[in-house]
Amino acid sequence: MSRLHHSDYPALDLNGDNYLDWAMNTSFDLKSKGLGKCIKYGNDTLAYERRRAVLIMRNHLVKDLYDECSYINDPYDLWSRLNTMFFEPLLDESMKEWKALRFQDYESVDDYHFDLMRITYSLKLCGEVITNYDLLSKTRDTIHSKEVFLSQKAKGFTTYYDLLSYLSALEEKKQKGKSTSTNSTMLWR
């Protein structure tokens, strides 16, 4: 899909994959032009301000989405419609991913951390507050029950990044141990 006009940030895709980026960029764009209040409920903006805001928003929609929303002439209504279409499902999906995320399901600390940060980023963009305690608890509480020592050790950490550093160092130590035993096995052949 192509956008209707050249602009300084990507148009909102029909499937909404880039909705959060689009919403942040559009909000910033409107605010920088003195039109930020146009997308707020009950605003007291003038007709020409609302018209400019709608044009800016439509300028950042792919053609099919533009056509679908062409009947909406109020910026708050357009913002709300797009929010309903894309934001709410994204929040629901991010919450499901957060609930399903478990440290024990990952082969490496880096893979776990990457997914944790991706999900956290989505949740924060959706307005959810994710604290250090949340990150720490999510990691500690989802360590495999077979890892009794690791689970007990994890309870002593007060920051997620300290725990992450410890888990990364432990993983590196285990990998070095495996490569050393593999090398010594090869020497004996």
Tab-separated table of C-alpha atoms in Angstrom:
chain	number	residue	atom	x	y	z
A	1	MET	CA	0.000	0.000	0.000
A	2	SER	CA	1.263	3.448	-0.770
A	3	ARG	CA	0.368	6.595	1.045
A	4	LEU	CA	-1.459	9.370	-0.684
A	5	HIS	CA	1.146	12.082	-0.156
A	6	HIS	CA	4.792	12.311	0.798
A	7	SER	CA	5.241	12.753	4.534
A	8	ASP	CA	7.942	12.647	7.159
A	9	TYR	CA	6.872	9.370	8.785
A	10	PRO	CA	5.280	6.149	7.515
A	11	ALA	CA	1.581	5.940	6.821
A	12	LEU	CA	-0.562	3.747	9.050
A	13	ASP	CA	-0.774	0.295	7.468
A	14	LEU	CA	-4.103	-1.308	6.750
A	15	ASN	CA	-3.320	-4.137	9.190
A	16	GLY	CA	-2.226	-1.685	11.914
A	17	ASP	CA	1.186	-3.273	12.498
A	18	ASN	CA	2.752	0.164	12.896
A	19	TYR	CA	-0.119	1.711	14.859
A	20	LEU	CA	1.840	2.649	17.991
A	21	ASP	CA	4.591	4.362	16.014
A	22	TRP	CA	1.978	6.071	13.847
A	23	ALA	CA	0.020	7.265	16.898
A	24	MET	CA	3.132	8.672	18.594
A	25	ASN	CA	4.302	10.392	15.397
A	26	THR	CA	0.861	11.789	14.590
A	27	SER	CA	0.323	13.027	18.130
A	28	PHE	CA	3.723	14.737	18.095
A	29	ASP	CA	3.051	16.195	14.630
A	30	LEU	CA	-0.306	17.604	15.727
A	31	LYS	CA	1.131	19.020	18.970
A	32	SER	CA	4.039	20.653	17.127
A	33	LYS	CA	1.497	22.445	14.905
A	34	GLY	CA	-0.645	23.556	17.843
A	35	LEU	CA	-3.352	21.005	17.022
A	36	GLY	CA	-2.799	18.439	19.790
A	37	LYS	CA	-6.037	19.275	21.552
A	38	CYS	CA	-8.026	18.389	18.392
A	39	ILE	CA	-7.821	14.676	19.250
A	40	LYS	CA	-9.010	15.160	22.832
A	41	TYR	CA	-12.615	14.575	23.841
A	42	GLY	CA	-14.699	17.714	24.280
A	43	ASN	CA	-12.103	20.018	22.749
A	44	ASP	CA	-12.958	23.629	21.986
A	45	THR	CA	-11.019	23.905	18.739
A	46	LEU	CA	-12.030	25.975	15.758
A	47	ALA	CA	-13.357	24.417	12.551
A	48	TYR	CA	-10.208	25.245	10.562
A	49	GLU	CA	-8.014	23.615	13.263
A	50	ARG	CA	-10.100	20.445	13.173
A	51	ARG	CA	-9.921	20.418	9.376
A	52	ARG	CA	-6.108	20.786	9.421
A	53	ALA	CA	-5.821	17.992	12.003
A	54	VAL	CA	-7.982	15.640	9.915
A	55	LEU	CA	-5.889	16.407	6.823
A	56	ILE	CA	-2.657	15.674	8.693
A	57	MET	CA	-4.038	12.403	10.027
A	58	ARG	CA	-5.421	11.314	6.652
A	59	ASN	CA	-2.125	12.232	4.987
A	60	HIS	CA	-0.556	9.474	7.091
A	61	LEU	CA	-2.951	6.654	6.164
A	62	VAL	CA	-2.526	4.132	3.357
A	63	LYS	CA	-5.046	4.583	0.551
A	64	ASP	CA	-7.432	1.788	1.570
A	65	LEU	CA	-7.541	3.026	5.164
A	66	TYR	CA	-7.959	6.586	3.929
A	67	ASP	CA	-10.916	5.486	1.826
A	68	GLU	CA	-12.412	3.538	4.739
A	69	CYS	CA	-12.251	6.592	7.018
A	70	SER	CA	-12.990	9.307	4.446
A	71	TYR	CA	-16.449	9.977	5.888
A	72	ILE	CA	-15.016	10.941	9.294
A	73	ASN	CA	-14.525	14.707	9.416
A	74	ASP	CA	-13.765	15.243	13.101
A	75	PRO	CA	-10.179	14.571	14.306
A	76	TYR	CA	-11.327	13.183	17.661
A	77	ASP	CA	-13.715	10.770	15.922
A	78	LEU	CA	-11.011	9.685	13.451
A	79	TRP	CA	-8.488	9.207	16.269
A	80	SER	CA	-11.022	7.201	18.297
A	81	ARG	CA	-11.976	5.021	15.324
A	82	LEU	CA	-8.353	4.141	14.561
A	83	ASN	CA	-7.678	3.586	18.255
A	84	THR	CA	-10.577	1.135	18.452
A	85	MET	CA	-9.421	-0.649	15.308
A	86	PHE	CA	-5.752	-1.058	16.252
A	87	PHE	CA	-4.861	-0.048	19.820
A	88	GLU	CA	-7.236	-2.219	21.813
A	89	PRO	CA	-6.335	-5.457	19.974
A	90	LEU	CA	-2.634	-4.614	20.388
A	91	LEU	CA	-3.047	-4.119	24.136
A	92	ASP	CA	-4.953	-7.403	24.423
A	93	GLU	CA	-2.276	-9.263	22.444
A	94	SER	CA	0.552	-7.710	24.482
A	95	MET	CA	-1.177	-8.662	27.750
A	96	LYS	CA	-1.580	-12.258	26.532
A	97	GLU	CA	2.104	-12.386	25.598
A	98	TRP	CA	3.084	-10.977	29.012
A	99	LYS	CA	1.027	-13.591	30.841
A	100	ALA	CA	2.440	-16.442	28.732
A	101	LEU	CA	6.095	-15.321	28.947
A	102	ARG	CA	8.227	-17.702	31.042
A	103	PHE	CA	11.984	-17.680	31.515
A	104	GLN	CA	12.048	-21.477	31.540
A	105	ASP	CA	10.776	-21.592	27.930
A	106	TYR	CA	13.916	-19.987	26.502
A	107	GLU	CA	17.200	-21.499	25.386
A	108	SER	CA	19.181	-18.360	26.132
A	109	VAL	CA	19.023	-15.397	28.471
A	110	ASP	CA	19.385	-13.017	25.513
A	111	ASP	CA	16.358	-14.503	23.730
A	112	TYR	CA	14.265	-14.179	26.886
A	113	HIS	CA	15.445	-10.620	27.510
A	114	PHE	CA	14.714	-9.628	23.896
A	115	ASP	CA	11.126	-10.892	24.084
A	116	LEU	CA	10.616	-9.418	27.553
A	117	MET	CA	11.766	-5.987	26.349
A	118	ARG	CA	9.660	-6.206	23.162
A	119	ILE	CA	6.524	-7.028	25.151
A	120	THR	CA	7.346	-4.421	27.811
A	121	TYR	CA	7.814	-1.782	25.111
A	122	SER	CA	4.410	-2.611	23.603
A	123	LEU	CA	2.735	-2.472	26.995
A	124	LYS	CA	4.370	0.849	27.878
A	125	LEU	CA	3.280	2.329	24.562
A	126	CYS	CA	-0.237	1.159	25.390
A	127	GLY	CA	-0.054	3.101	28.652
A	128	GLU	CA	0.660	0.178	30.976
A	129	VAL	CA	3.220	0.756	33.716
A	130	ILE	CA	5.873	-1.958	33.883
A	131	THR	CA	8.175	-1.551	36.873
A	132	ASN	CA	11.515	-3.037	37.834
A	133	TYR	CA	9.587	-5.185	40.302
A	134	ASP	CA	7.368	-6.511	37.491
A	135	LEU	CA	10.409	-7.465	35.387
A	136	LEU	CA	12.147	-9.035	38.364
A	137	SER	CA	9.073	-10.981	39.462
A	138	LYS	CA	8.292	-12.164	35.931
A	139	THR	CA	11.808	-13.565	35.617
A	140	ARG	CA	12.146	-15.016	39.132
A	141	ASP	CA	8.702	-16.591	39.154
A	142	THR	CA	9.141	-18.320	35.808
A	143	ILE	CA	12.487	-20.027	36.415
A	144	HIS	CA	12.008	-23.772	36.047
A	145	SER	CA	11.140	-25.529	39.311
A	146	LYS	CA	14.019	-27.988	38.731
A	147	GLU	CA	16.433	-25.077	39.146
A	148	VAL	CA	16.018	-24.859	42.933
A	149	PHE	CA	19.425	-23.242	43.566
A	150	LEU	CA	18.936	-20.707	40.789
A	151	SER	CA	15.427	-19.918	41.976
A	152	GLN	CA	16.656	-19.291	45.537
A	153	LYS	CA	19.598	-17.196	44.318
A	154	ALA	CA	17.265	-15.091	42.119
A	155	LYS	CA	15.225	-14.093	45.168
A	156	GLY	CA	18.234	-12.169	46.485
A	157	PHE	CA	18.288	-9.669	43.613
A	158	THR	CA	16.575	-6.309	43.897
A	159	THR	CA	16.886	-5.112	40.289
A	160	TYR	CA	16.017	-6.860	37.064
A	161	TYR	CA	19.292	-5.853	35.407
A	162	ASP	CA	21.369	-7.290	38.267
A	163	LEU	CA	19.485	-10.571	37.900
A	164	LEU	CA	19.918	-10.427	34.121
A	165	SER	CA	23.677	-9.911	34.505
A	166	TYR	CA	23.885	-12.845	36.899
A	167	LEU	CA	21.872	-15.123	34.585
A	168	SER	CA	23.982	-14.091	31.576
A	169	ALA	CA	27.224	-14.768	33.448
A	170	LEU	CA	25.894	-18.130	34.627
A	171	GLU	CA	24.873	-19.043	31.084
A	172	GLU	CA	28.291	-18.046	29.751
A	173	LYS	CA	29.993	-20.128	32.437
A	174	LYS	CA	27.853	-23.160	31.523
A	175	GLN	CA	28.663	-22.722	27.837
A	176	LYS	CA	32.384	-22.515	28.571
A	177	GLY	CA	32.068	-25.652	30.668
A	178	LYS	CA	30.352	-27.464	27.807
A	179	SER	CA	32.955	-26.364	25.259
A	180	THR	CA	35.794	-27.382	27.594
A	181	SER	CA	34.302	-30.840	28.123
A	182	THR	CA	33.705	-31.176	24.365
A	183	ASN	CA	37.311	-30.177	23.637
A	184	SER	CA	38.717	-32.599	26.211
A	185	THR	CA	36.533	-35.383	24.801
A	186	MET	CA	37.895	-34.648	21.356
A	187	LEU	CA	41.472	-34.769	22.670
A	188	TRP	CA	40.938	-38.275	24.023
A	189	ARG	CA	39.696	-39.670	20.692
